[in-house]
Amino acid sequence: GAGVSQSPSNKVTEKGKDVELRCDPISGHTALYWYRQSLGQGLEFLIYFQGNSAPDKSGLPSDRFSAERTGGSVSTLTIQRTQQEDSAVYLCASSPPGANVLTFGAGSRLTVL
Amino acid sequence: DAKTTQPTSMDCAEGRAANLPCNHSTISGNEYVYWYRQIHSQGPQYIIHGLKNNETNEMASLIITEDRKSSTLILPHATLRDTAVYYCIVRVTGGYQKVTFGIGTKLQVIP
């Protein structure tokens, strides 16, 4: 596709359940970012992948959060044992090598009941 | 990445120019200024970036002071669709590092 694709667009889950959010970046983009945006708040950095380098996980809020990027393309953000405070929009972005213009997806809205 | 400071909110009359300031007094010589905006319920969208010269594209103009410690994003004729949160960030182009966003400026365009 032409843009960054995220799925699901909406996810409602019960407290304690695990969820997986998927990001399909633009083809050829080596950098991939995950952000979290709670209602009315700014963008909170979570994790950054760059090519084959070790990811920068400095923004992950707890060990319940993890992310993988397989084959340098698709990424999955996993939240284990979800809590109500995890409710937010999770945004993914990618950028090409040598450039720093980020293209964002539409986000995945997570609601934890 | 250098830290930026922006006003929390601004109003602008429809059809008038919107001038959004950003302070980045600790910017390094190789760091660019980038602007993004986020319209409600959408992902952020890139607007423009620059190093030291003023830049213009179809969306906006970017004015960077000579000492590079501040910049202004100009929307020449604001429309209601320009109502959004505008983020100013600074970073090295081509650098492999995370990108962090502040809280941005909430621009409200008023009819």
GROMACS .gro file of C-alpha atoms in nm:
model
  224
    1GLY     CA    1   0.000   0.000   0.000
    2ALA     CA    2   0.093   0.363  -0.032
    3GLY     CA    3   0.078   0.444   0.336
    4VAL     CA    4   0.138   0.302   0.681
    5SER     CA    5  -0.128   0.047   0.761
    6GLN     CA    6  -0.234  -0.036   1.115
    7SER     CA    7  -0.471  -0.302   1.240
    8PRO     CA    8  -0.706  -0.336   1.406
    9SER     CA    9  -0.840   0.017   1.385
   10ASN     CA   10  -1.040  -0.043   1.701
   11LYS     CA   11  -0.996  -0.303   1.972
   12VAL     CA   12  -1.205  -0.350   2.283
   13THR     CA   13  -1.071  -0.596   2.536
   14GLU     CA   14  -1.121  -0.697   2.894
   15LYS     CA   15  -0.878  -0.614   3.168
   16GLY     CA   16  -0.614  -0.884   3.198
   17LYS     CA   17  -0.629  -1.000   2.838
   18ASP     CA   18  -0.334  -0.978   2.597
   19VAL     CA   19  -0.359  -0.772   2.278
   20GLU     CA   20  -0.153  -0.749   1.962
   21LEU     CA   21  -0.144  -0.443   1.740
   22ARG     CA   22   0.002  -0.461   1.393
   23CYS     CA   23   0.187  -0.205   1.183
   24ASP     CA   24   0.273  -0.247   0.817
   25PRO     CA   25   0.515   0.031   0.720
   26ILE     CA   26   0.573   0.181   0.379
   27SER     CA   27   0.782  -0.050   0.164
   28GLY     CA   28   1.150   0.041   0.183
   29HIS     CA   29   1.120   0.238   0.505
   30THR     CA   30   1.390   0.118   0.740
   31ALA     CA   31   1.280   0.307   1.050
   32LEU     CA   32   0.963   0.225   1.242
   33TYR     CA   33   0.823   0.398   1.550
   34TRP     CA   34   0.545   0.325   1.796
   35TYR     CA   35   0.374   0.598   1.996
   36ARG     CA   36   0.086   0.604   2.242
   37GLN     CA   37  -0.163   0.887   2.272
   38SER     CA   38  -0.406   0.891   2.561
   39LEU     CA   39  -0.722   1.099   2.532
   40GLY     CA   40  -0.636   1.467   2.515
   41GLN     CA   41  -0.266   1.406   2.560
   42GLY     CA   42   0.043   1.436   2.343
   43LEU     CA   43   0.239   1.165   2.167
   44GLU     CA   44   0.428   0.935   2.402
   45PHE     CA   45   0.726   0.761   2.243
   46LEU     CA   46   0.730   0.385   2.301
   47ILE     CA   47   0.987   0.211   2.081
   48TYR     CA   48   1.198   0.271   1.770
   49PHE     CA   49   1.336   0.022   1.519
   50GLN     CA   50   1.609   0.114   1.271
   51GLY     CA   51   1.710  -0.150   1.019
   52ASN     CA   52   1.887  -0.442   1.180
   53SER     CA   53   2.006  -0.240   1.481
   54ALA     CA   54   1.888  -0.317   1.831
   55PRO     CA   55   1.561  -0.130   1.894
   56ASP     CA   56   1.541   0.167   2.127
   57LYS     CA   57   1.296   0.045   2.388
   58SER     CA   58   1.344   0.335   2.626
   59GLY     CA   59   0.981   0.448   2.605
   60LEU     CA   60   0.807   0.123   2.690
   61PRO     CA   61   0.614   0.195   3.014
   62SER     CA   62   0.641  -0.150   3.168
   63ASP     CA   63   0.750  -0.506   3.098
   64ARG     CA   64   0.394  -0.582   2.990
   65PHE     CA   65   0.475  -0.401   2.666
   66SER     CA   66   0.690  -0.553   2.395
   67ALA     CA   67   0.736  -0.513   2.022
   68GLU     CA   68   0.889  -0.707   1.741
   69ARG     CA   69   0.974  -0.627   1.385
   70THR     CA   70   1.003  -0.928   1.160
   71GLY     CA   71   1.219  -0.919   0.849
   72GLY     CA   72   1.266  -0.546   0.880
   73SER     CA   73   0.907  -0.484   0.778
   74VAL     CA   74   0.589  -0.560   0.973
   75SER     CA   75   0.589  -0.480   1.344
   76THR     CA   76   0.368  -0.611   1.623
   77LEU     CA   77   0.317  -0.430   1.953
   78THR     CA   78   0.204  -0.668   2.227
   79ILE     CA   79   0.048  -0.563   2.553
   80GLN     CA   80   0.014  -0.840   2.810
   81ARG     CA   81  -0.235  -0.842   3.096
   82THR     CA   82  -0.396  -0.519   2.980
   83GLN     CA   83  -0.497  -0.255   3.233
   84GLN     CA   84  -0.753   0.022   3.199
   85GLU     CA   85  -0.474   0.281   3.184
   86ASP     CA   86  -0.351   0.115   2.864
   87SER     CA   87  -0.657   0.255   2.686
   88ALA     CA   88  -0.525   0.490   2.419
   89VAL     CA   89  -0.461   0.530   2.048
   90TYR     CA   90  -0.145   0.350   1.944
   91LEU     CA   91   0.023   0.514   1.647
   92CYS     CA   92   0.287   0.369   1.419
   93ALA     CA   93   0.513   0.568   1.188
   94SER     CA   94   0.787   0.483   0.941
   95SER     CA   95   1.058   0.676   0.761
   96PRO     CA   96   1.296   0.598   0.476
   97PRO     CA   97   1.674   0.562   0.518
   98GLY     CA   98   1.864   0.887   0.535
   99ALA     CA   99   1.553   1.097   0.583
  100ASN     CA  100   1.360   1.193   0.889
  101VAL     CA  101   1.012   1.266   0.762
  102LEU     CA  102   0.781   1.034   0.948
  103THR     CA  103   0.466   0.900   0.786
  104PHE     CA  104   0.205   0.797   1.039
  105GLY     CA  105  -0.067   0.541   1.021
  106ALA     CA  106  -0.424   0.610   1.129
  107GLY     CA  107  -0.369   0.440   1.463
  108SER     CA  108  -0.525   0.159   1.660
  109ARG     CA  109  -0.769   0.265   1.929
  110LEU     CA  110  -0.749   0.033   2.229
  111THR     CA  111  -1.019   0.031   2.494
  112VAL     CA  112  -0.966  -0.181   2.802
  113LEU     CA  113  -1.285  -0.243   3.000
  114ASP     CA  114   1.723   1.581   2.038
  115ALA     CA  115   1.703   1.945   2.142
  116LYS     CA  116   1.403   2.045   2.347
  117THR     CA  117   1.136   2.275   2.204
  118THR     CA  118   0.889   2.509   2.369
  119GLN     CA  119   0.556   2.604   2.214
  120PRO     CA  120   0.249   2.788   2.340
  121THR     CA  121  -0.022   2.551   2.452
  122SER     CA  122  -0.293   2.708   2.240
  123MET     CA  123  -0.365   2.983   1.988
  124ASP     CA  124  -0.665   3.123   1.804
  125CYS     CA  125  -0.668   3.258   1.450
  126ALA     CA  126  -0.947   3.413   1.244
  127GLU     CA  127  -1.038   3.228   0.929
  128GLY     CA  128  -0.862   3.377   0.626
  129ARG     CA  129  -0.592   3.542   0.833
  130ALA     CA  130  -0.233   3.425   0.865
  131ALA     CA  131  -0.160   3.190   1.153
  132ASN     CA  132   0.185   3.236   1.302
  133LEU     CA  133   0.293   2.954   1.532
  134PRO     CA  134   0.613   3.011   1.729
  135CYS     CA  135   0.861   2.755   1.852
  136ASN     CA  136   1.159   2.808   2.077
  137HIS     CA  137   1.458   2.576   2.040
  138SER     CA  138   1.736   2.767   2.210
  139THR     CA  139   1.957   2.458   2.260
  140ILE     CA  140   1.951   2.350   1.896
  141SER     CA  141   2.277   2.209   1.761
  142GLY     CA  142   2.437   2.311   1.432
  143ASN     CA  143   2.336   1.993   1.251
  144GLU     CA  144   1.979   1.976   1.379
  145TYR     CA  145   1.686   2.059   1.155
  146VAL     CA  146   1.353   2.205   1.259
  147TYR     CA  147   1.052   1.991   1.164
  148TRP     CA  148   0.683   2.073   1.188
  149TYR     CA  149   0.396   1.824   1.198
  150ARG     CA  150   0.028   1.867   1.266
  151GLN     CA  151  -0.239   1.637   1.399
  152ILE     CA  152  -0.598   1.692   1.302
  153HIS     CA  153  -0.845   1.545   1.546
  154SER     CA  154  -0.863   1.165   1.539
  155GLN     CA  155  -0.594   1.133   1.273
  156GLY     CA  156  -0.225   1.047   1.277
  157PRO     CA  157   0.023   1.336   1.265
  158GLN     CA  158   0.112   1.473   0.923
  159TYR     CA  159   0.443   1.620   0.812
  160ILE     CA  160   0.428   1.987   0.710
  161ILE     CA  161   0.773   2.129   0.647
  162HIS     CA  162   1.131   2.132   0.771
  163GLY     CA  163   1.442   2.348   0.745
  164LEU     CA  164   1.797   2.401   0.868
  165LYS     CA  165   1.865   2.774   0.858
  166ASN     CA  166   1.710   2.917   0.544
  167ASN     CA  167   1.343   3.002   0.526
  168GLU     CA  168   1.138   2.737   0.353
  169THR     CA  169   0.803   2.740   0.175
  170ASN     CA  170   0.585   2.468   0.032
  171GLU     CA  171   0.222   2.430  -0.064
  172MET     CA  172   0.116   2.395   0.297
  173ALA     CA  173   0.313   2.655   0.488
  174SER     CA  174   0.621   2.871   0.531
  175LEU     CA  175   0.892   2.822   0.789
  176ILE     CA  176   1.088   3.119   0.916
  177ILE     CA  177   1.401   3.041   1.119
  178THR     CA  178   1.582   3.316   1.307
  179GLU     CA  179   1.942   3.389   1.218
  180ASP     CA  180   2.068   3.244   1.547
  181ARG     CA  181   1.841   2.940   1.488
  182LYS     CA  182   1.710   2.955   1.842
  183SER     CA  183   1.351   2.997   1.734
  184SER     CA  184   1.125   2.953   1.436
  185THR     CA  185   0.774   3.038   1.319
  186LEU     CA  186   0.540   2.828   1.112
  187ILE     CA  187   0.316   3.043   0.898
  188LEU     CA  188  -0.015   2.930   0.750
  189PRO     CA  189  -0.081   3.222   0.513
  190HIS     CA  190  -0.460   3.196   0.492
  191ALA     CA  191  -0.592   2.978   0.769
  192THR     CA  192  -0.905   2.774   0.704
  193LEU     CA  193  -1.127   2.584   0.945
  194ARG     CA  194  -0.956   2.264   0.829
  195ASP     CA  195  -0.627   2.395   0.970
  196THR     CA  196  -0.763   2.352   1.322
  197ALA     CA  197  -0.519   2.100   1.468
  198VAL     CA  198  -0.234   2.045   1.711
  199TYR     CA  199   0.096   2.163   1.564
  200TYR     CA  200   0.419   2.001   1.677
  201CYS     CA  201   0.766   2.152   1.641
  202ILE     CA  202   1.060   1.913   1.680
  203VAL     CA  203   1.431   1.935   1.614
  204ARG     CA  204   1.660   1.653   1.516
  205VAL     CA  205   1.956   1.554   1.305
  206THR     CA  206   1.858   1.452   0.954
  207GLY     CA  207   1.988   1.108   0.869
  208GLY     CA  208   2.058   1.034   1.232
  209TYR     CA  209   1.948   0.707   1.379
  210GLN     CA  210   1.764   0.814   1.689
  211LYS     CA  211   1.418   0.820   1.831
  212VAL     CA  212   1.185   1.109   1.758
  213THR     CA  213   1.000   1.261   2.051
  214PHE     CA  214   0.710   1.504   2.034
  215GLY     CA  215   0.611   1.764   2.290
  216ILE     CA  216   0.252   1.862   2.360
  217GLY     CA  217   0.240   2.101   2.064
  218THR     CA  218   0.019   2.405   2.004
  219LYS     CA  219  -0.354   2.363   1.970
  220LEU     CA  220  -0.454   2.601   1.689
  221GLN     CA  221  -0.822   2.690   1.674
  222VAL     CA  222  -0.929   2.864   1.354
  223ILE     CA  223  -1.237   3.073   1.423
  224PRO     CA  224  -1.503   3.147   1.157
   0.00000   0.00000   0.00000
